[in-house]
Structure formats: structure tokens, C-alpha cells
Coordinates of C-alpha atoms in Angstrom, one line a residue:
X24 CA 23.3 -22.2 -6.2
X25 CA 26.4 -24.1 -7.5
X26 CA 28.4 -22.7 -10.4
X27 CA 25.2 -21.2 -11.5
X28 CA 23.2 -24.4 -11.5
X29 CA 19.7 -24.1 -9.6
X30 CA 19.7 -26.4 -6.5
X31 CA 17.5 -29.7 -7.1
X32 CA 14.0 -28.9 -6.8
X33 CA 14.5 -25.2 -6.7
X34 CA 11.9 -24.8 -9.8
X35 CA 9.6 -27.0 -7.9
X36 CA 9.5 -25.1 -4.5
X37 CA 9.3 -21.6 -6.4
X38 CA 6.0 -22.9 -8.2
X39 CA 4.7 -24.0 -4.9
X40 CA 5.4 -20.8 -3.3
X41 CA 3.7 -18.7 -6.4
X42 CA 0.7 -20.8 -5.8
X43 CA 0.5 -20.1 -2.0
X44 CA -2.2 -17.8 -0.4
X45 CA -0.3 -14.3 0.0
X46 CA -0.3 -14.9 3.9
X47 CA 1.8 -18.0 3.4
X48 CA 4.3 -16.5 1.0
X49 CA 7.0 -15.4 3.4
X50 CA 7.3 -18.7 5.1
X51 CA 7.3 -20.6 1.7
X52 CA 9.7 -18.2 0.3
X53 CA 12.3 -18.5 3.2
X54 CA 12.1 -22.2 2.4
X55 CA 13.1 -21.5 -1.2
X56 CA 15.9 -19.4 -0.4
X57 CA 17.3 -21.3 2.7
X58 CA 19.4 -24.0 0.3
X59 CA 20.9 -20.7 -1.6
X60 CA 21.5 -18.5 1.5
X61 CA 21.0 -19.3 5.1
X62 CA 19.2 -16.7 7.1
X63 CA 17.3 -16.3 10.6
X64 CA 14.4 -14.2 9.4
X65 CA 12.8 -12.7 6.3
X66 CA 10.8 -9.8 5.7
X67 CA 8.7 -8.4 2.7
X68 CA 7.5 -4.6 1.8
X69 CA 5.3 -5.1 -1.0
X70 CA 1.8 -4.1 -2.3
X71 CA -0.5 -7.1 -2.1
X72 CA -4.2 -7.7 -2.5
X73 CA -4.4 -8.4 1.4
X74 CA -3.8 -5.0 2.1
X75 CA -0.8 -5.8 4.2
X76 CA 2.3 -4.3 3.0
X77 CA 4.9 -5.5 5.6
X78 CA 5.0 -9.4 6.1
X79 CA 7.7 -11.5 7.8
X80 CA 8.7 -15.0 8.8
X81 CA 11.4 -16.1 11.3
X82 CA 13.2 -14.6 14.3
X83 CA 10.5 -12.6 16.0
X84 CA 12.9 -10.2 17.4
X85 CA 13.8 -9.0 13.9
X86 CA 10.2 -9.3 12.3
X87 CA 8.6 -7.8 15.2
X88 CA 10.8 -4.9 15.7
X89 CA 11.4 -3.9 12.0
X90 CA 8.7 -1.2 11.4
X91 CA 7.0 -0.3 8.0
X92 CA 8.4 3.2 8.0
X93 CA 12.0 1.8 8.5
X94 CA 11.7 -0.4 5.8
X95 CA 10.2 2.4 3.4
X96 CA 13.2 4.6 4.5
X97 CA 15.6 1.8 3.4
X98 CA 13.9 1.4 0.1
X99 CA 13.8 5.0 -0.5
X100 CA 17.7 5.4 0.1
X101 CA 18.7 2.5 -2.3
X102 CA 20.5 3.5 -5.5
X103 CA 17.6 2.1 -7.6
X104 CA 15.5 -1.0 -8.5
X105 CA 16.9 -4.4 -9.5
X106 CA 19.5 -3.8 -6.8
X107 CA 20.9 -6.0 -4.1
X108 CA 23.3 -5.2 -1.4
X109 CA 24.7 -6.6 2.0
X110 CA 24.5 -3.8 5.0
X111 CA 23.8 -3.7 8.7
X112 CA 20.5 -2.1 9.9
X113 CA 19.5 -1.3 13.6
X114 CA 16.5 -3.2 14.6
X115 CA 15.3 -3.1 18.1
X116 CA 18.7 -1.6 19.6
X117 CA 20.8 -4.4 17.7
X118 CA 22.7 -4.3 14.8
X119 CA 21.7 -7.1 12.3
X120 CA 23.7 -8.2 9.1
X121 CA 21.2 -8.2 6.3
X122 CA 20.9 -9.0 2.6
X123 CA 18.7 -6.6 1.2
X124 CA 17.1 -6.9 -2.5
X125 CA 14.7 -4.3 -4.2
X126 CA 12.8 -6.0 -7.3
X127 CA 12.1 -4.3 -10.6
X128 CA 8.6 -3.1 -9.1
X129 CA 10.2 -1.6 -5.9
X130 CA 9.2 -4.4 -3.7
X131 CA 11.8 -4.9 -0.9
X132 CA 13.3 -8.0 0.5
X133 CA 15.5 -8.2 3.7
X134 CA 17.2 -11.3 5.1
X135 CA 18.4 -11.4 8.7
X136 CA 21.9 -12.7 9.4
X137 CA 22.6 -14.0 5.7
X138 CA 25.4 -16.6 5.1
X139 CA 27.4 -17.0 2.2
X140 CA 25.8 -17.3 -1.2
X141 CA 27.5 -18.0 -4.5
X142 CA 25.2 -15.3 -6.2
X143 CA 23.4 -12.6 -4.6
X144 CA 22.2 -11.7 -7.9
X145 CA 20.0 -14.9 -7.9
X146 CA 18.2 -14.0 -4.8
X147 CA 17.3 -10.8 -6.5
X148 CA 16.0 -12.7 -9.5
X149 CA 13.9 -14.9 -7.3
X150 CA 12.7 -11.9 -5.4
X151 CA 11.6 -10.2 -8.7
X152 CA 9.5 -13.1 -9.7
X153 CA 7.9 -13.6 -6.5
X154 CA 7.2 -9.7 -5.9
X155 CA 5.8 -9.6 -9.6
X156 CA 3.2 -12.2 -8.9
X157 CA 2.3 -10.5 -5.5
X158 CA 2.0 -7.1 -7.4
X159 CA -0.3 -9.0 -10.2
X160 CA -2.7 -10.2 -7.4
X161 CA -3.0 -6.7 -6.2
X162 CA -3.8 -5.4 -9.6
X163 CA -6.5 -8.1 -10.1
X164 CA -7.8 -7.6 -6.5
X165 CA -11.6 -7.8 -6.2
X166 CA -13.6 -4.8 -5.8
X167 CA -14.5 -5.6 -2.2
X168 CA -10.9 -5.3 -1.5
X169 CA -10.6 -1.9 -3.2
X170 CA -13.5 -0.7 -1.2
X171 CA -12.1 -1.8 2.0
X172 CA -8.6 -0.5 1.3
X173 CA -10.2 2.9 0.4
X174 CA -12.2 3.0 3.6
X175 CA -9.2 1.8 5.8
X176 CA -7.1 4.5 4.2
X177 CA -9.4 7.2 5.3
X178 CA -9.4 5.6 8.9
X179 CA -5.5 5.8 8.8
X180 CA -5.4 9.3 7.7
X181 CA -8.1 10.3 10.2
X182 CA -6.1 8.7 12.9
X183 CA -2.9 10.5 11.8
X184 CA -4.7 13.8 11.5
X185 CA -6.3 13.7 15.0
X186 CA -3.1 12.6 16.5
X187 CA -1.2 15.5 14.9
X188 CA -4.0 17.9 16.1
X189 CA -4.1 16.7 19.7
X190 CA -0.5 16.7 20.4
X191 CA 0.2 19.7 18.4
X192 CA -2.2 21.5 20.5
X193 CA -1.0 20.0 23.8
X194 CA 2.7 21.0 22.6
X195 CA 1.6 24.7 21.5
X196 CA -0.1 25.2 25.0
X197 CA 3.0 23.9 26.8
X198 CA 5.0 26.4 24.8
X199 CA 2.7 29.3 25.7
X200 CA 2.8 28.4 29.4
X201 CA 6.5 27.9 29.5
X202 CA 7.0 31.2 27.8
X203 CA 4.8 32.9 30.5
X204 CA 7.0 35.9 32.2
X205 CA 5.4 34.8 35.5
X206 CA 7.8 31.9 35.5
X207 CA 11.1 32.8 37.2
X208 CA 13.4 30.0 36.3
X209 CA 14.6 31.3 33.0
X210 CA 16.8 28.5 32.4
X211 CA 14.4 25.7 32.9
X212 CA 12.0 27.6 30.8
X213 CA 14.6 27.7 27.9
X214 CA 15.3 24.0 28.3
X215 CA 11.6 23.2 28.2
X216 CA 10.8 25.4 25.2
X217 CA 13.8 23.6 23.2
X218 CA 12.6 20.3 24.2
X219 CA 8.9 21.0 23.3
X220 CA 9.9 22.5 19.8
X221 CA 12.0 19.5 19.2
X222 CA 8.9 17.2 20.0
X223 CA 6.9 19.3 17.7
X224 CA 9.5 18.9 14.8
X225 CA 9.7 15.0 15.6
X226 CA 5.9 15.0 15.2
X227 CA 6.0 16.5 11.7
X228 CA 8.6 14.0 10.7
X229 CA 6.8 11.0 11.8
X230 CA 3.2 12.5 10.4
X231 CA 5.0 13.2 7.0
X232 CA 6.8 9.8 7.0
X233 CA 3.5 8.1 7.6
X234 CA 1.7 9.9 4.7
X235 CA 4.6 9.3 2.4
X236 CA 4.3 5.5 3.1
X237 CA 0.7 5.6 1.7
X238 CA 1.3 7.7 -1.2
X239 CA 2.9 7.5 -4.6
X240 CA 4.1 10.6 -6.7
X241 CA 1.7 10.7 -9.6
X242 CA 4.5 11.0 -12.1
X243 CA 5.9 7.8 -10.8
X244 CA 2.5 5.9 -10.9
X245 CA 2.2 7.2 -14.5
X246 CA 5.6 5.9 -15.5
X247 CA 5.0 2.5 -14.1
X248 CA 1.8 2.6 -16.5
X249 CA 3.6 3.6 -19.3
X250 CA 6.1 0.9 -18.9
X251 CA 3.6 -1.9 -18.6
X252 CA 1.5 -0.6 -21.6
X253 CA 4.7 0.0 -23.8
X254 CA 5.9 -3.6 -22.8
X255 CA 2.5 -5.1 -23.8
X256 CA 1.9 -3.2 -27.1
X257 CA 5.4 -3.3 -28.3
X258 CA 4.8 -6.4 -30.7
X259 CA 1.6 -5.0 -32.1
X260 CA 1.4 -2.4 -34.8
X261 CA -0.3 -0.1 -32.4
X262 CA 1.0 3.7 -32.1
X263 CA 0.8 4.6 -28.4
X264 CA 0.7 8.4 -27.2
X265 CA 1.4 9.2 -23.6
X266 CA 0.2 12.6 -22.1
X267 CA 1.9 13.0 -18.6
X268 CA 0.1 14.3 -15.8
X269 CA 2.0 17.5 -14.4
X270 CA 4.8 16.5 -12.5
X271 CA 3.9 18.6 -9.3
X272 CA 0.7 17.0 -9.1
X273 CA -0.9 15.8 -5.9
X274 CA 0.5 12.4 -4.6
X275 CA -1.8 9.6 -5.1
X276 CA -3.0 7.3 -2.4
X277 CA -1.3 4.0 -2.7
X278 CA -4.5 2.1 -3.7
X279 CA -5.6 4.7 -6.0
X280 CA -2.4 4.5 -7.8
X281 CA -2.4 0.5 -8.0
X282 CA -6.5 0.8 -8.9
X283 CA -6.0 3.4 -11.5
X284 CA -3.4 1.7 -13.2
X285 CA -5.2 -1.5 -13.3
X286 CA -8.3 0.1 -14.6
X287 CA -6.6 1.9 -17.5
X288 CA -4.6 -1.4 -18.4
X289 CA -8.0 -3.1 -18.6
X290 CA -9.5 -0.4 -20.7
X291 CA -6.7 -0.4 -23.3
X292 CA -6.7 -4.4 -23.5
X293 CA -10.1 -4.5 -23.9
X294 CA -10.5 -2.0 -26.8
X295 CA -7.1 -3.1 -28.8
X296 CA -9.0 -6.5 -29.7
X297 CA -10.7 -4.6 -32.4
X298 CA -8.5 -5.1 -35.4
X299 CA -9.2 -1.9 -37.0
X300 CA -7.4 0.1 -34.0
X301 CA -4.1 1.7 -34.9
X302 CA -3.6 4.4 -32.3
X303 CA -4.2 4.7 -28.6
X304 CA -3.9 7.9 -26.4
X305 CA -3.5 7.6 -22.7
X306 CA -3.5 10.9 -20.6
X307 CA -3.6 11.5 -16.7
X308 CA -4.1 14.7 -15.2
X309 CA -4.8 16.0 -11.5
X310 CA -7.2 18.9 -10.6
X311 CA -6.0 18.9 -6.9
X312 CA -9.1 16.8 -5.8
X313 CA -9.2 14.0 -8.4
X314 CA -7.0 11.9 -10.7
X315 CA -8.5 12.2 -14.3
X316 CA -7.7 9.3 -16.4
X317 CA -8.4 9.5 -20.4
X318 CA -8.2 6.9 -22.9
X319 CA -8.8 7.4 -26.7
X320 CA -8.5 4.8 -29.5
X321 CA -9.1 5.3 -33.2
X322 CA -11.3 2.9 -35.3
X323 CA -14.8 2.4 -36.2
X324 CA -16.2 3.7 -32.8
X325 CA -19.0 1.1 -32.8
X326 CA -20.8 0.6 -29.4
X327 CA -19.9 -3.1 -29.4
X328 CA -16.2 -2.0 -29.3
X329 CA -17.0 -1.1 -25.7
X330 CA -18.6 -4.1 -24.7
X331 CA -15.5 -5.9 -23.3
X332 CA -15.8 -3.1 -20.4
X333 CA -17.9 -5.6 -18.5
X334 CA -19.3 -5.5 -15.0
X335 CA -16.3 -6.6 -13.3
X336 CA -14.5 -3.2 -14.3
X337 CA -17.3 -1.3 -13.5
X338 CA -17.5 -2.5 -10.1
X339 CA -13.9 -2.0 -9.7
X340 CA -14.4 1.8 -10.6
X341 CA -17.1 1.9 -8.2
X342 CA -15.2 0.5 -5.4
X343 CA -12.6 3.1 -5.9
X344 CA -15.4 5.9 -5.7
X345 CA -14.5 6.7 -9.3
X346 CA -16.9 7.6 -12.2
X347 CA -16.4 6.3 -15.7
X348 CA -17.8 7.4 -19.0
X349 CA -17.7 5.7 -22.5
X350 CA -18.5 7.8 -25.4
X351 CA -18.1 6.2 -29.1
X352 CA -18.2 8.2 -32.4
X353 CA -19.3 6.1 -35.4
X354 CA -16.2 6.0 -38.0
X355 CA -14.1 8.2 -35.8
X356 CA -13.0 7.0 -32.0
X357 CA -13.9 5.5 -28.5
X358 CA -13.3 7.9 -25.6
X359 CA -13.2 6.7 -22.1
X360 CA -12.9 9.1 -19.2
X361 CA -12.4 7.9 -15.4
X362 CA -12.6 10.5 -12.5
X363 CA -10.6 8.8 -9.4
X364 CA -11.4 10.8 -6.1
X365 CA -8.1 11.3 -4.2
X366 CA -9.6 11.7 -0.7
X367 CA -10.9 8.4 0.8
X368 CA -14.4 8.3 2.2
X369 CA -15.3 9.6 5.5
X370 CA -15.5 6.9 7.9
X371 CA -18.7 6.4 10.0
X372 CA -19.1 3.5 12.7
X373 CA -22.3 1.4 12.7
X374 CA -23.3 3.6 15.6
X375 CA -26.4 1.2 17.0
X376 CA -24.3 -1.7 17.3
X377 CA -21.2 0.0 18.7
X378 CA -23.4 1.6 21.5
X379 CA -24.0 -1.7 22.9
X380 CA -20.3 -2.6 23.4
X381 CA -18.4 -2.2 26.7
X382 CA -15.8 0.7 26.8
X383 CA -12.6 -1.8 26.5
X384 CA -14.5 -3.4 23.3
X385 CA -15.0 0.3 21.9
X386 CA -11.2 0.6 22.2
X387 CA -10.7 -2.7 20.5
X388 CA -13.0 -1.6 17.6
X389 CA -10.7 1.5 17.1
X390 CA -7.5 -0.8 17.0
X391 CA -9.2 -3.1 14.5
X392 CA -10.0 0.0 12.3
X393 CA -6.4 0.9 12.5
X394 CA -5.4 -2.5 11.1
X395 CA -3.9 -3.9 14.2
X396 CA -3.6 -7.7 14.9
X397 CA -4.6 -9.4 18.2
X398 CA -1.0 -9.5 19.6
X399 CA -0.7 -6.0 18.9
X400 CA -3.9 -5.0 20.3
X401 CA -2.9 -6.8 23.6
X402 CA 0.4 -5.0 24.1
X403 CA -1.2 -1.7 23.4
X404 CA -3.8 -2.1 26.2
X405 CA -1.8 -4.0 28.5
X406 CA -4.2 -7.3 28.5
X407 CA -3.7 -10.7 27.3
X408 CA -4.1 -11.9 23.6
X409 CA -6.8 -14.7 24.8
X410 CA -8.7 -11.4 26.4
X411 CA -8.5 -9.7 23.1
X412 CA -9.8 -12.6 21.4
X413 CA -12.9 -12.8 23.6
X414 CA -13.4 -9.0 23.1
X415 CA -13.1 -9.6 19.3
X416 CA -15.7 -12.5 19.4
X417 CA -18.1 -10.3 21.3
X418 CA -17.7 -7.5 18.9
X419 CA -18.4 -9.8 15.9
X420 CA -21.6 -11.2 17.7
X421 CA -22.6 -7.7 18.2
X422 CA -22.2 -6.6 14.7
X423 CA -23.5 -9.8 13.4
X424 CA -20.6 -10.2 11.3
X425 CA -19.2 -13.7 10.4
X426 CA -15.3 -12.5 10.2
X427 CA -13.1 -10.0 11.2
X428 CA -12.9 -8.5 7.7
X429 CA -16.9 -8.3 7.5
X430 CA -17.0 -6.4 10.7
X431 CA -14.3 -4.0 9.6
X432 CA -16.3 -3.5 6.5
X433 CA -19.6 -2.7 8.5
X434 CA -17.7 -0.4 10.6
X435 CA -16.2 1.6 7.8
X436 CA -19.0 2.9 5.5
X437 CA -19.4 6.1 3.5
X438 CA -21.5 8.9 4.9

């Protein structure tokens, strides 16, 4: 920008970015920002409807080596939302100068090797606009996406749990062996015990960080809902009463936090079209296993008042494995209760089809379920990306799936 005047074509490029498919947003956003502040790479940490929280564009040494846990740590260490700063960060063993912007919804944008900019605040403003759109797409995601996100969450948490159990058992056995009095080299035993103990502590740290990345404190999720509803209803003569969940309630899986907020928003907005309604009660609670959402409105309590709660909302509820009930009391109120399970469904492979796969293809299946892309699978297995593509093609053919997403949906089913 020049003295606060937007560069020519900025709004047109921004409009084009907002209409792009989510996968193309990083490249398009980079093009919008380049006239304002030069940079060699751009990385976004968001919640979006494609299920991919981390997206990047530009220098692969930066975008490839900057991990999601690192990004989440940067976001948590920030002084708050709607902030922008320049600070160096270590990525792949190299210190990179960066510009870091955190939008109102908590989404993080990082520009690598940023040039001079008349107003870093303008970058934050643009990022807030783009990240808000990405968040809205997540909130309006199709039920199929929500189901797949829940199933994938189950696969991730299962993988983390199995990894933790395997290595914990290994390290504990190592400790038992090294503590044996039959070993004569006390000094070597002491060093080995210390190293093994440190390894267990590090494993706990990584596991906790992985869990935190996919969870949201229930109080934080409800505060976001309150903010959204308050903004929507502030211009209407409707009194809103909020009953907060317990501050120490169990954290919510990220897709449950987003899905529950979208469901409650849709319920309230559908009901308040009735002109007689003057009061709305919104309450969340946790019983340790479920998130319990409750909405009550006053008014005539006619059954037709609940008619806007259409099949789309019901499918969204079902996709999250939730249960919704609607009760109307003539001349009194309309009550809606939704129970969202916090534990994702257990995963179960399409056993008959998987049994026909070769051992290497079964390994590729495991990486597909964990969300790995072809290049990452190739690096993990030490094979070429073309070989991975061949394996994926045969997996799709064996399963009778038309796409990668359909194959994952077939492999992740509720017991």
C-alpha cells in the first residue's frame, strides 16, 4: 500500500482469492500480498472444510519443514488474536525472518523472508477477511465432510495411542533391563536410564502436543458461539441468555467444536424467524462423554416453528454421530436438545478388499488413513512418488473406489 491507498487491482485480486477452491487459496493469497510485502513462502494454519489445517505456497524448504505442531505452538505463544509481528523462527535447522499474523478467529498466517511493508496491519486485515471466509466454509461443510472428519479423527487418535503404547512398553522394558543388578557397568546403566527416562518424557510431550492440536477447550468453543450469536442478534429485540459449560469440562475434538457451533447457530437462526419470539436460551454442558447443547425459545411453541430445522441440519447432526430432539409446547416454548459424542467412532477397514492387497499396499493404506499425501508416503517408505501412485491406483481399483476420498470413506466405517 502507498499512504494507505490500496494498490491498483487489490480488491479485484482479493475477490478472486475469495472465490478460489480452498486448495488454491495459499497461492492466490500470496499473489494478492506480493505487491504489498514481498515474501518467498506463505503458510496458513486454519480450520477448513477440506480437513487440511496447514497449507503452504512458495519455497519448499520452508513450507515442507514447517510442521503443524510448530505452527500451533507459535499461535499459542502469541499475545492474542488480531495481532501481527515480525520475528525469526527456526525451520529445518535454519533461522528464517517471518511476518506472523493472527486473525480474529485464531487463524495464523506466516510469510517467510518478508520485505518492507508500509503497513503490516494491512496484511492482518486482509488475512482476517480470507481466514473468516475459510472458517465460514468449514462451518457450512457438507455432512459427508463432517462424517469423514470424525472418522479420520478416530484414526489419528488411534494411531497416536498405539504409538504411545508401543514405545512406552519398549522404553519401560529397557528401563527394567538396565536397572537389573546383573549388569556390572553402573555408570553405563545410569546414563542409559537417564536417556530412556528423557525419551519417555519427550514421547509424552509429543503425544500431548498432538492431542492439543486436535482439541479445543469447551469454554473457548462456547465463547466463540456467544460472540457469533451476540453479533447476529444485537440489532434485534431478542434477549439472549447464555449458560456456560463448566470451565474444566473435557476438551472438544476440533470438528465437534466447529460442528456443534454451526448446528446451534443454525437452530437459533431458524427459530427466530418467528416474530413472536423475544427470548432465547443457549446452554452447553459436558458429562465427560458427550457435549450437551440446549436451545430454548419462547413464543407460540407451534410445531411449524421447528419446520426450518430441515433435513440438511439433521444430516449434519447424524454425520457427527449426534442425536437431536425437538419438543414444542403450545403457547409456551420450543426446546431443542442435541447430544454430541466426544469420542470418534472406531475405525474398521473394508477387510475383504484389504485382504486382497499386497503387503506394501497395506502399508500405503495405513498412510492414506493417516492423511499422508503421495510425496510424504514415498519419503516414509523410501520409494518413488510414481511407485506410490501405482499402489494408490491399485488400492482404488481393489476397493472399487472412484477417488482417494471415496477410498478413505470406505476404509473408515463405524463398527
